[in-house]
Each structure stands twice: as structure tokens, then as C-alpha cells.
CSV table of C-alpha atoms and ligand atoms in Angstrom, one decimal:
chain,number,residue,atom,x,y,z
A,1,UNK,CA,113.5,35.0,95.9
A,2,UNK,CA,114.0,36.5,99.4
A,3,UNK,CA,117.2,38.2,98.3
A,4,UNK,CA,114.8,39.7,95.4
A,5,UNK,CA,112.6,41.1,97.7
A,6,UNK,CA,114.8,42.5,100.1
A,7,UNK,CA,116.5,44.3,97.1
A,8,UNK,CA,113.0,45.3,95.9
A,9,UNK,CA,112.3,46.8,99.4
A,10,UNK,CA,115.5,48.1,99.8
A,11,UNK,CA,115.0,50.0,96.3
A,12,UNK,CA,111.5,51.2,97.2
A,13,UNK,CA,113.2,52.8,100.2
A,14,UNK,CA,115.9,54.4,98.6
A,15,UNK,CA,113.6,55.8,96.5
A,16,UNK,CA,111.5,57.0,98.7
A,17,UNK,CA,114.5,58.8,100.3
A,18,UNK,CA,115.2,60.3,96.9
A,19,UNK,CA,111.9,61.5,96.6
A,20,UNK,CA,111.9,63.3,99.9
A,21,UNK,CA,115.3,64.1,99.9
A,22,UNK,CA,114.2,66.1,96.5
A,23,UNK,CA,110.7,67.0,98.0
A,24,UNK,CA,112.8,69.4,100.8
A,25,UNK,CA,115.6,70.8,98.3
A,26,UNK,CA,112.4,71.3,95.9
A,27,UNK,CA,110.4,73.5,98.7
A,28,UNK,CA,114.0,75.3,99.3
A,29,UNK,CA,114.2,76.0,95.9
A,30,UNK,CA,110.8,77.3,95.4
A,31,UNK,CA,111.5,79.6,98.2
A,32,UNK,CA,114.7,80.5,96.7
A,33,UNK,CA,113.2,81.2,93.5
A,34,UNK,CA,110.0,83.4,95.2
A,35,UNK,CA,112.2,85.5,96.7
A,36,UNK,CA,114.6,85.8,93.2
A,37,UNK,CA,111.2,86.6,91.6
A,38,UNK,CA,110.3,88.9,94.3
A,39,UNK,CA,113.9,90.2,94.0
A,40,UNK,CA,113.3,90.5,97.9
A,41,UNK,CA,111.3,93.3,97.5
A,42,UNK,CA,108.5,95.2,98.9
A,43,UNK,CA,107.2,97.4,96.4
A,44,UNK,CA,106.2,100.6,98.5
A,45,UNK,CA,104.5,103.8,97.6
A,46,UNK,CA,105.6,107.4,98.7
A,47,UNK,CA,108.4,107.7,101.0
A,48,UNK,CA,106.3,110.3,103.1
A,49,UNK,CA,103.5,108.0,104.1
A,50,UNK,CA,103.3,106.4,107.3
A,51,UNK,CA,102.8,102.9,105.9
A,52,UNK,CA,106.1,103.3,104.7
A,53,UNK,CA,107.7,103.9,108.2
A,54,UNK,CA,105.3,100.7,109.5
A,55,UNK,CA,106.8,98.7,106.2
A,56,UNK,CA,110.6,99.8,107.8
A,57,UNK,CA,109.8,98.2,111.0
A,58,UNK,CA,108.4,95.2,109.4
A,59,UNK,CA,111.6,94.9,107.7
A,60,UNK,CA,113.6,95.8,110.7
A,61,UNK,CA,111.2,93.2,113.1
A,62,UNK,CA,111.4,90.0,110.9
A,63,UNK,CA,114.3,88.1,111.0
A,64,UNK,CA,113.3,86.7,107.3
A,65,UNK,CA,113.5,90.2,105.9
A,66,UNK,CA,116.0,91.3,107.7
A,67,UNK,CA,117.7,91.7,104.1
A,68,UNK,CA,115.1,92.7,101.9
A,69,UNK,CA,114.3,96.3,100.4
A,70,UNK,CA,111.6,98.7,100.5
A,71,UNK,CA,111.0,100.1,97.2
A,72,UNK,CA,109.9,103.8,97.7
A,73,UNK,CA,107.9,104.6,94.8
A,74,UNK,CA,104.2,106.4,94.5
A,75,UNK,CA,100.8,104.9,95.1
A,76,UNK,CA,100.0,105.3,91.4
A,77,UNK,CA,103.3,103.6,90.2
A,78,UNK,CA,102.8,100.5,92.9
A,79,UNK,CA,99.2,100.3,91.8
A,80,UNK,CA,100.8,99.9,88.1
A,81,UNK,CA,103.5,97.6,89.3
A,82,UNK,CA,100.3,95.5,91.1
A,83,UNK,CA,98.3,95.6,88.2
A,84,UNK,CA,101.6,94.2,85.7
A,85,UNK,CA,102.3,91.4,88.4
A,86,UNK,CA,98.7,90.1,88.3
A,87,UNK,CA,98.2,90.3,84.7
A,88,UNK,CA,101.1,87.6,84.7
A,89,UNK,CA,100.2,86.1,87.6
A,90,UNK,CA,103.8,87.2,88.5
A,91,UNK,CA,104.3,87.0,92.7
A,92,UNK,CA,104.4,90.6,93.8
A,93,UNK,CA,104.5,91.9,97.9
A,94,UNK,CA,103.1,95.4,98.1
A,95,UNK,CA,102.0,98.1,101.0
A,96,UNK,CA,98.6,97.9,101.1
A,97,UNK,CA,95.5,99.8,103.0
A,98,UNK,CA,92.2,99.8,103.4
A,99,UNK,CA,89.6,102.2,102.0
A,100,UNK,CA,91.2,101.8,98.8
A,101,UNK,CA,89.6,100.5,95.6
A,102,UNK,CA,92.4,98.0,95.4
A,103,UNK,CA,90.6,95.1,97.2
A,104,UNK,CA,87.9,95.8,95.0
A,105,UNK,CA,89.6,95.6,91.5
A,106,UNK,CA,91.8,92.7,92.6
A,107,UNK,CA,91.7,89.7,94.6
A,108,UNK,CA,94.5,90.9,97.3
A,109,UNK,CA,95.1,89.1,100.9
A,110,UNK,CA,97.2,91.3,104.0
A,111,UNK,CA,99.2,88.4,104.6
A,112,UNK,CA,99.6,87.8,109.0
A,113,UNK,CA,101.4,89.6,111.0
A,114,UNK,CA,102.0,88.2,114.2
A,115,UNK,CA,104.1,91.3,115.0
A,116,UNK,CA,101.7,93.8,114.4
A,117,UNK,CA,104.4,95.9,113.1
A,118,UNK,CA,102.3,97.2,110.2
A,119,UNK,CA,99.9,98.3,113.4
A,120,UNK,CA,96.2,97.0,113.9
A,121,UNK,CA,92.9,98.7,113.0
A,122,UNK,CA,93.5,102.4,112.6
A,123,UNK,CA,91.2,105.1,113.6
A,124,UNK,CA,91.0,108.6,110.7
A,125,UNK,CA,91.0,111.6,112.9
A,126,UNK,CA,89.8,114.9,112.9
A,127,UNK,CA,92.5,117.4,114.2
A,128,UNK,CA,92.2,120.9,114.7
A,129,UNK,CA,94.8,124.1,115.1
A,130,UNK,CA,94.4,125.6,119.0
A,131,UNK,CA,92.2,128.4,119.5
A,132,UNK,CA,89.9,127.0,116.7
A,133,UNK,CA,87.2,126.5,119.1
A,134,UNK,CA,87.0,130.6,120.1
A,135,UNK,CA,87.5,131.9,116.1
A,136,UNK,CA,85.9,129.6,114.4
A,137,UNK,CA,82.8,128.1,116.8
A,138,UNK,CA,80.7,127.0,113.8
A,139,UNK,CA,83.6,125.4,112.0
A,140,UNK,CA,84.6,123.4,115.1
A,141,UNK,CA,81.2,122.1,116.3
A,142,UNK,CA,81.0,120.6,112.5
A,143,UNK,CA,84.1,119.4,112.6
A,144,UNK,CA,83.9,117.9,116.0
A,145,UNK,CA,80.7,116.3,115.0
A,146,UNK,CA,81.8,114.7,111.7
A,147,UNK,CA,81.8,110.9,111.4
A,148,UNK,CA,81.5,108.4,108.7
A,149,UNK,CA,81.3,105.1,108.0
A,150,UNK,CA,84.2,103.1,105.7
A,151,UNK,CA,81.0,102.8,102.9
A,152,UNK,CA,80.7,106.2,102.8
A,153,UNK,CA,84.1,107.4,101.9
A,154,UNK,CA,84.7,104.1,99.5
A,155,UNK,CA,81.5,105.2,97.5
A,156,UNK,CA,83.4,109.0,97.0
A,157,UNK,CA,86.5,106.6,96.3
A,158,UNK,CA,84.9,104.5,94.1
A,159,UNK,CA,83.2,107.7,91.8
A,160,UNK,CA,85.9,109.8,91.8
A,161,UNK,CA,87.7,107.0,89.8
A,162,UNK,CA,85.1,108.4,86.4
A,163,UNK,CA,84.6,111.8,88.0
A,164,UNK,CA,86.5,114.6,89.8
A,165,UNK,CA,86.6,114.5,93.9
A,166,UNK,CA,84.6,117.4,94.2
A,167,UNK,CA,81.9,116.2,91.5
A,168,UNK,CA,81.7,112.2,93.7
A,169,UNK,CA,81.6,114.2,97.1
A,170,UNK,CA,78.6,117.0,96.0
A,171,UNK,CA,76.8,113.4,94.7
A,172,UNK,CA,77.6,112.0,98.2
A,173,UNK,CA,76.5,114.9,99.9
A,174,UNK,CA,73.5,115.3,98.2
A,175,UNK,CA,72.2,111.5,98.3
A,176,UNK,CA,73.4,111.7,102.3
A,177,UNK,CA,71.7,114.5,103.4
A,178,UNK,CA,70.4,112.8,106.5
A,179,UNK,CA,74.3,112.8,107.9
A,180,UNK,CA,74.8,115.8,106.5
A,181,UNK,CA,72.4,116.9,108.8
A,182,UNK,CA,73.7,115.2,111.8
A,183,UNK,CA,76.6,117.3,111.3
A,184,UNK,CA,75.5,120.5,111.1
A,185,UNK,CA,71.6,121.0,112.1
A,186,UNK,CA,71.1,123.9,114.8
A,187,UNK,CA,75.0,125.6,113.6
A,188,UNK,CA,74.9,129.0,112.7
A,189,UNK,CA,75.5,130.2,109.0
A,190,UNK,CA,78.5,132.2,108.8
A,191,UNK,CA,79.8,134.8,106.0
A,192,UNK,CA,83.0,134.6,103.8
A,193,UNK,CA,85.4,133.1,106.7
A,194,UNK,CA,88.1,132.1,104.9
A,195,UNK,CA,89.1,128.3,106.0
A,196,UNK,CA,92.0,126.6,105.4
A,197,UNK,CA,91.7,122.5,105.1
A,198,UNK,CA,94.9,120.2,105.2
A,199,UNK,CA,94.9,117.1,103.4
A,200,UNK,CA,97.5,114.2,102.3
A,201,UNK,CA,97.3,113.3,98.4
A,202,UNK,CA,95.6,109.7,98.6
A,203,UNK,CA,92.4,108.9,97.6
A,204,UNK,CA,90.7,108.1,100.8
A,205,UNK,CA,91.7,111.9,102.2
A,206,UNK,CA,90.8,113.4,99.0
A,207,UNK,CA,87.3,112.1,99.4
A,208,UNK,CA,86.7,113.2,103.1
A,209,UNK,CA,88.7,116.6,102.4
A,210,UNK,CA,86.2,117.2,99.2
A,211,UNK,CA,83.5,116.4,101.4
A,212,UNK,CA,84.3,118.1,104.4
A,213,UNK,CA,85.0,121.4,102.3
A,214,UNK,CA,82.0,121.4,100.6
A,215,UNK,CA,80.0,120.9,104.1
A,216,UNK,CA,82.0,123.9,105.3
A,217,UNK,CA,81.0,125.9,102.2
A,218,UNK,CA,77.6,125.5,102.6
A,219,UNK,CA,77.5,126.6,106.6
A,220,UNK,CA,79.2,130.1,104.4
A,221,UNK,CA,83.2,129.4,104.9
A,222,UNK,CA,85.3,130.0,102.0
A,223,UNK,CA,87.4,126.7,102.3
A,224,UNK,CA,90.7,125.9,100.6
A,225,UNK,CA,91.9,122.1,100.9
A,226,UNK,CA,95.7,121.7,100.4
A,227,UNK,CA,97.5,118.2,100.3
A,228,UNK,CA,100.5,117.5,101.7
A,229,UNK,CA,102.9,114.8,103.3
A,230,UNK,CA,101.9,113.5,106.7
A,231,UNK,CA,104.9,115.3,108.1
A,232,UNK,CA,103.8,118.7,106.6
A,233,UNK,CA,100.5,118.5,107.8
A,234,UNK,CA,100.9,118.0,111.6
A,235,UNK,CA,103.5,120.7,111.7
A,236,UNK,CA,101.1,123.3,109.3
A,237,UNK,CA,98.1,122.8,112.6
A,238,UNK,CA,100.4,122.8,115.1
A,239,UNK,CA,101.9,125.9,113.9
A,240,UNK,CA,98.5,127.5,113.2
A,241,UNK,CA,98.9,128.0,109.6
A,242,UNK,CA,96.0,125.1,108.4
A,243,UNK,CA,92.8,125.4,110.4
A,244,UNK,CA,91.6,121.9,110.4
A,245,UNK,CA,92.4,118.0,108.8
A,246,UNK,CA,90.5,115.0,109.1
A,247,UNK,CA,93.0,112.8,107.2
A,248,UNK,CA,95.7,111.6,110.3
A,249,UNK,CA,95.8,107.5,110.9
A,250,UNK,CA,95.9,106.9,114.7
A,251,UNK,CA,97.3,105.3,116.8
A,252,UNK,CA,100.2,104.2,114.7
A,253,UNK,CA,100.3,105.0,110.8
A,254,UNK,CA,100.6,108.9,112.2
A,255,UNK,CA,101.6,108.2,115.5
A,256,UNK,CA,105.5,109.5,115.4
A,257,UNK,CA,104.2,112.8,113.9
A,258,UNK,CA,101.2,112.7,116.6
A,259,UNK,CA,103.5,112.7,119.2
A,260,UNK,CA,105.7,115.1,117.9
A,261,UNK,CA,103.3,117.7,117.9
A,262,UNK,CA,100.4,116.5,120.3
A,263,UNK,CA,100.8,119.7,122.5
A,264,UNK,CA,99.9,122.0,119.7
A,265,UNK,CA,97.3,120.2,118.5
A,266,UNK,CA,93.7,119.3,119.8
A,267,UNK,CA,92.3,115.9,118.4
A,268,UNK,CA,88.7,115.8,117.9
A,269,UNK,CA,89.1,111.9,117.8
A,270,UNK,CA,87.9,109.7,115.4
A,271,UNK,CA,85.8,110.4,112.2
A,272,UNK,CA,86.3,107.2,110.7
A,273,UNK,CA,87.6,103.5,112.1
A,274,UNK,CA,88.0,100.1,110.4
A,275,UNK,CA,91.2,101.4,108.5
A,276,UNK,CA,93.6,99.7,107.9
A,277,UNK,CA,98.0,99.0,106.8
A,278,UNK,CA,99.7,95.8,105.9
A,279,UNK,CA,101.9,93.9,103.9
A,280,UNK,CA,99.5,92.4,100.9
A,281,UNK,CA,99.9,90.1,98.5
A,282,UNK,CA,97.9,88.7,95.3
A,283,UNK,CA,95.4,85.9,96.8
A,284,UNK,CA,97.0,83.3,94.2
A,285,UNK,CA,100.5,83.6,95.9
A,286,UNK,CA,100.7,80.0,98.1
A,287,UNK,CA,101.9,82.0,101.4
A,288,UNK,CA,99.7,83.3,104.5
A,289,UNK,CA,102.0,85.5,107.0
A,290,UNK,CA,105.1,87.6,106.8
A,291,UNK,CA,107.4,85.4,108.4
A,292,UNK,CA,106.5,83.1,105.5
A,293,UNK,CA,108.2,85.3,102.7
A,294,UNK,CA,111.7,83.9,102.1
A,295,UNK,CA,114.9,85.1,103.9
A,296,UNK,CA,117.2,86.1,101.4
B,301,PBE,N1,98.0,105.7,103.5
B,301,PBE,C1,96.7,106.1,103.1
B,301,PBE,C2,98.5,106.9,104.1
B,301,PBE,C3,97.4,107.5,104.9
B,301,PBE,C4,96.3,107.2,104.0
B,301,PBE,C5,97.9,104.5,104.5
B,301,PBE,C6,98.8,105.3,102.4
B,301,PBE,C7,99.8,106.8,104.9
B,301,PBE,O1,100.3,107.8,105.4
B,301,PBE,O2,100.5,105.7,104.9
């Protein structure tokens, strides 16, 4: 009877130890298999964009992706690759940003990063070519008193996904003519100046170029608004050849190209705060911070 017993017990442990022993090979497994599903990959966006440098020292700074790959791409071919994963509820690790319409069509989380590597909340700037102050006075006061909140440039975003940029920012403009005003009351008109706007090519710059030019164009500029890589755009005000841009991320999406070029450039400061980088993933994936993503 006792000997029963003991054996019952002794079997009860044992498997208990089996089940734990499988419990941990099962969690390592899992692991293994999110990061074969992930195929330890970030899926990234243009190699040009700031976020994508912050994504390379979040690679380079965690030890458990010390061997994973940034998958340069465009923001309209990760958008598609996001939209595929969560269709089959596939895991999928993305650079991510706010404004974008992103969090709105999809239930994303920026997964933790004790690091900060992917930087904190970023600042949209307003940067202007030297000697703008003396040839174009109108232009800069404008300029310099431009500011918006994240609402703002999200409801441009968010039209300008049925209409064109410059159709969503006249509708912006004309429903917010009591910031409009802020901006420009008591400037003087001006005649034909010809005005030349730099840009990058995502959506949240598209929207606050649009609406800048067409502010600009009713003070009487003619205004041109070019996008262009990060890179590209620091160097065109520093070297004089764009006018104006109220597209940079500061302190650290744009930072490098910032510094680069910060004594040939005079920065307005912020139009715009609350933005923000970061690793995201979809909100059904069971992990909170980088550091949990697998090492490979
Ligand atoms: N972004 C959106 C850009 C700036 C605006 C975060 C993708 C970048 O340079 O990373």
C-alpha cells in the first residue's frame, strides 16, 4: 500500500518534471519559431529616413538583435507588408511613427525601449536658409510663427487618403482660419516672390508642406514645394538653394544631418511636438519591449 503510494507520488513528480521540463523547451521553441516567422527581421521603409538610422542603432544597441536585419524598403511597400501580416494574423516587427494613419487603421503597439535608441518624443521644426530674415521678412515672420497641433496635421493626413494634399490642406485651411490668422494677421502682402519650400516624401510633411505653401500663396509668394531625402534637404538650406522646411524631426530622427549643417542653418524651433519613432508591432503579438524579440 505505502510502496503504492510512494510510486504514485514519485510518478506525479516525475510528471510534473516532464511537464515543466517541456513547459521551458516549449517557451524556447516558441521563441525560436517567432523569430523563424519573423525571419529576424525588421521590415523598414526608405533607406534615407532617419527612423531607419534609429532602427540601426537599435539593432547595433540590443544584444538580442545583434543578428537580425533591417529590411530597407518604402513606406508604401512596409505599409503593404503590415497590412498582409495582419490579415493573417502573421507576427510582423515594423518601423513605425506617429502622425501616421497607421495607428488608426490598425491596432499597432511601439513595443518598450528601455534604450531609447529609437529616440523619445520628437519635436517637427521649422528651418530656414540664412539671410531669409533680410529678403524675405514676410515669409519668415510666418514661418517663424507657424505651429500646429498633431490633430491638425492627422486631419490633412487622414483626407488626403480620398483627396489630393493640396485639395485636404485648402479644406484645412479654410475650416482653421482662426490659426491661420495667428500666423499671419498684421504681415504685409507681397507680390510674385518666388519661394522655394523643401519637403521629405511622407505623408505627415506632405500635409504641413501643402499647408504651409498655400499660407505662403495667399500672403502673394509664388511657392514651389519639392520633396526630398532628409540628407538632401538640410544640405539644399544650408547651401541656400531652398528657402524654407518645416518637415526636420529634432532632436534625434534628424539630428546627425542637424549637426552637420547647424551653422548654415537657423531653426525657427518647433512647429509641431508629440511625434514620435519606434519599433511597432501588431497589438495581438504576446511580447511588450525590444529586448523581448528573440536573439537569433
Ligand atoms: N519619418 C516620418 C521620417 C520623418 C517623417 C519618421 C518616417 C524619417 O525621416 O524617419
Amino acid at each position: 500500500m505505502i510502496k503504492k503510494r510512494i510510486i504514485g507520488i514519485i510518478s506525479v513528480l516525475s510528471f510534473v518534471f516532464v511537464l515543466t521540463g517541456c513547459g521551458s523547451s516549449e517557451s524556447n521553441s516558441e521563441a525560436a519559431n517567432l523569430g523563424d516567422e519573423l525571419d529576424y527581421t525588421i521590415t523598414g521603409i526608405e533607406p534615407g529616413a532617419g527612423a531607419m538610422g534609429l532602427a540601426e542603432d537599435t539593432i547595433a544597441g540590443y544584444e538580442n538583435l545583434n543578428d537580425w536585419e533591417l529590411f530597407e524598403s518604402s513606406t508604401a511597400g512596409m505599409l503593404t507588408e503590415l497590412g498582409a501580416a495582419i490579415d493573417n494574423e502573421e507576427p510582423i516587427v515594423i518601423v513605425g511613427w506617429n502622425p501616421h494613419w497607421m495607428f488608426a487603421s490598425y491596432d499597432l503597439k511601439y513595443l518598450e525601449d528601455p534604450k531609447g535608441t529609437m529616440g523619445r518624443d520628437e519635436g517637427i521644426h521649422t528651418i530656414v536658409r540664412t539671410g531669409l530674415e533680410e529678403d524675405f521678412p514676410e515669409a519668415y515672420e510666418v514661418l517663424d510663427r507657424f505651429n500646429w497641433e498633431i490633430e491638425d496635421m492627422e486631419a490633412v493626413m487622414n483626407d488626403a487618403q480620398d483627396m489630393e494634399f493640396a485639395e485636404a490642406a485648402t479644406k484645412w485651411i479654410d475650416t482653421n482660419q482662426d490659426k491661420v490668422k495667428e500666423w499671419t494677421e498684421g504681415v504685409d502682402m507681397v507680390q510674385g516672390k518666388e519661394f522655394e519650400l523643401v519637403a521629405t516624401p511622407w505623408d505627415s510633411e506632405l500635409a504641413s508642406g501643402e499647408v504651409i505653401k498655400q499660407v505662403l500663396e495667399q500672403q502673394g509668394f509664388e511657392v514651389t514645394v519639392t520633396p526630398v531625402d532628409p540628407a538632401v534637404l538640410f544640405q539644399s538650406i544650408a547651401q541656400g538653394e531652398g528657402d524654407a522646411s518645416v518637415a526636420p524631426w529634432l532632436p534625434v530622427t534628424h539630428g546627425p544631418f542637424f549637426e552637420q549643417y547647424k551653422d548654415d542653418i537657423i531653426d525657427l524651433g518647433t512647429n509641431l511636438t508629440g511625434a514620435k519613432n519606434g519599433i511597432v508591432v501588431p497589438s495581438y503579438m504576446d511580447i511588450d519591449s525590444i529586448e523581448d524579440l528573440p536573439a537569433k
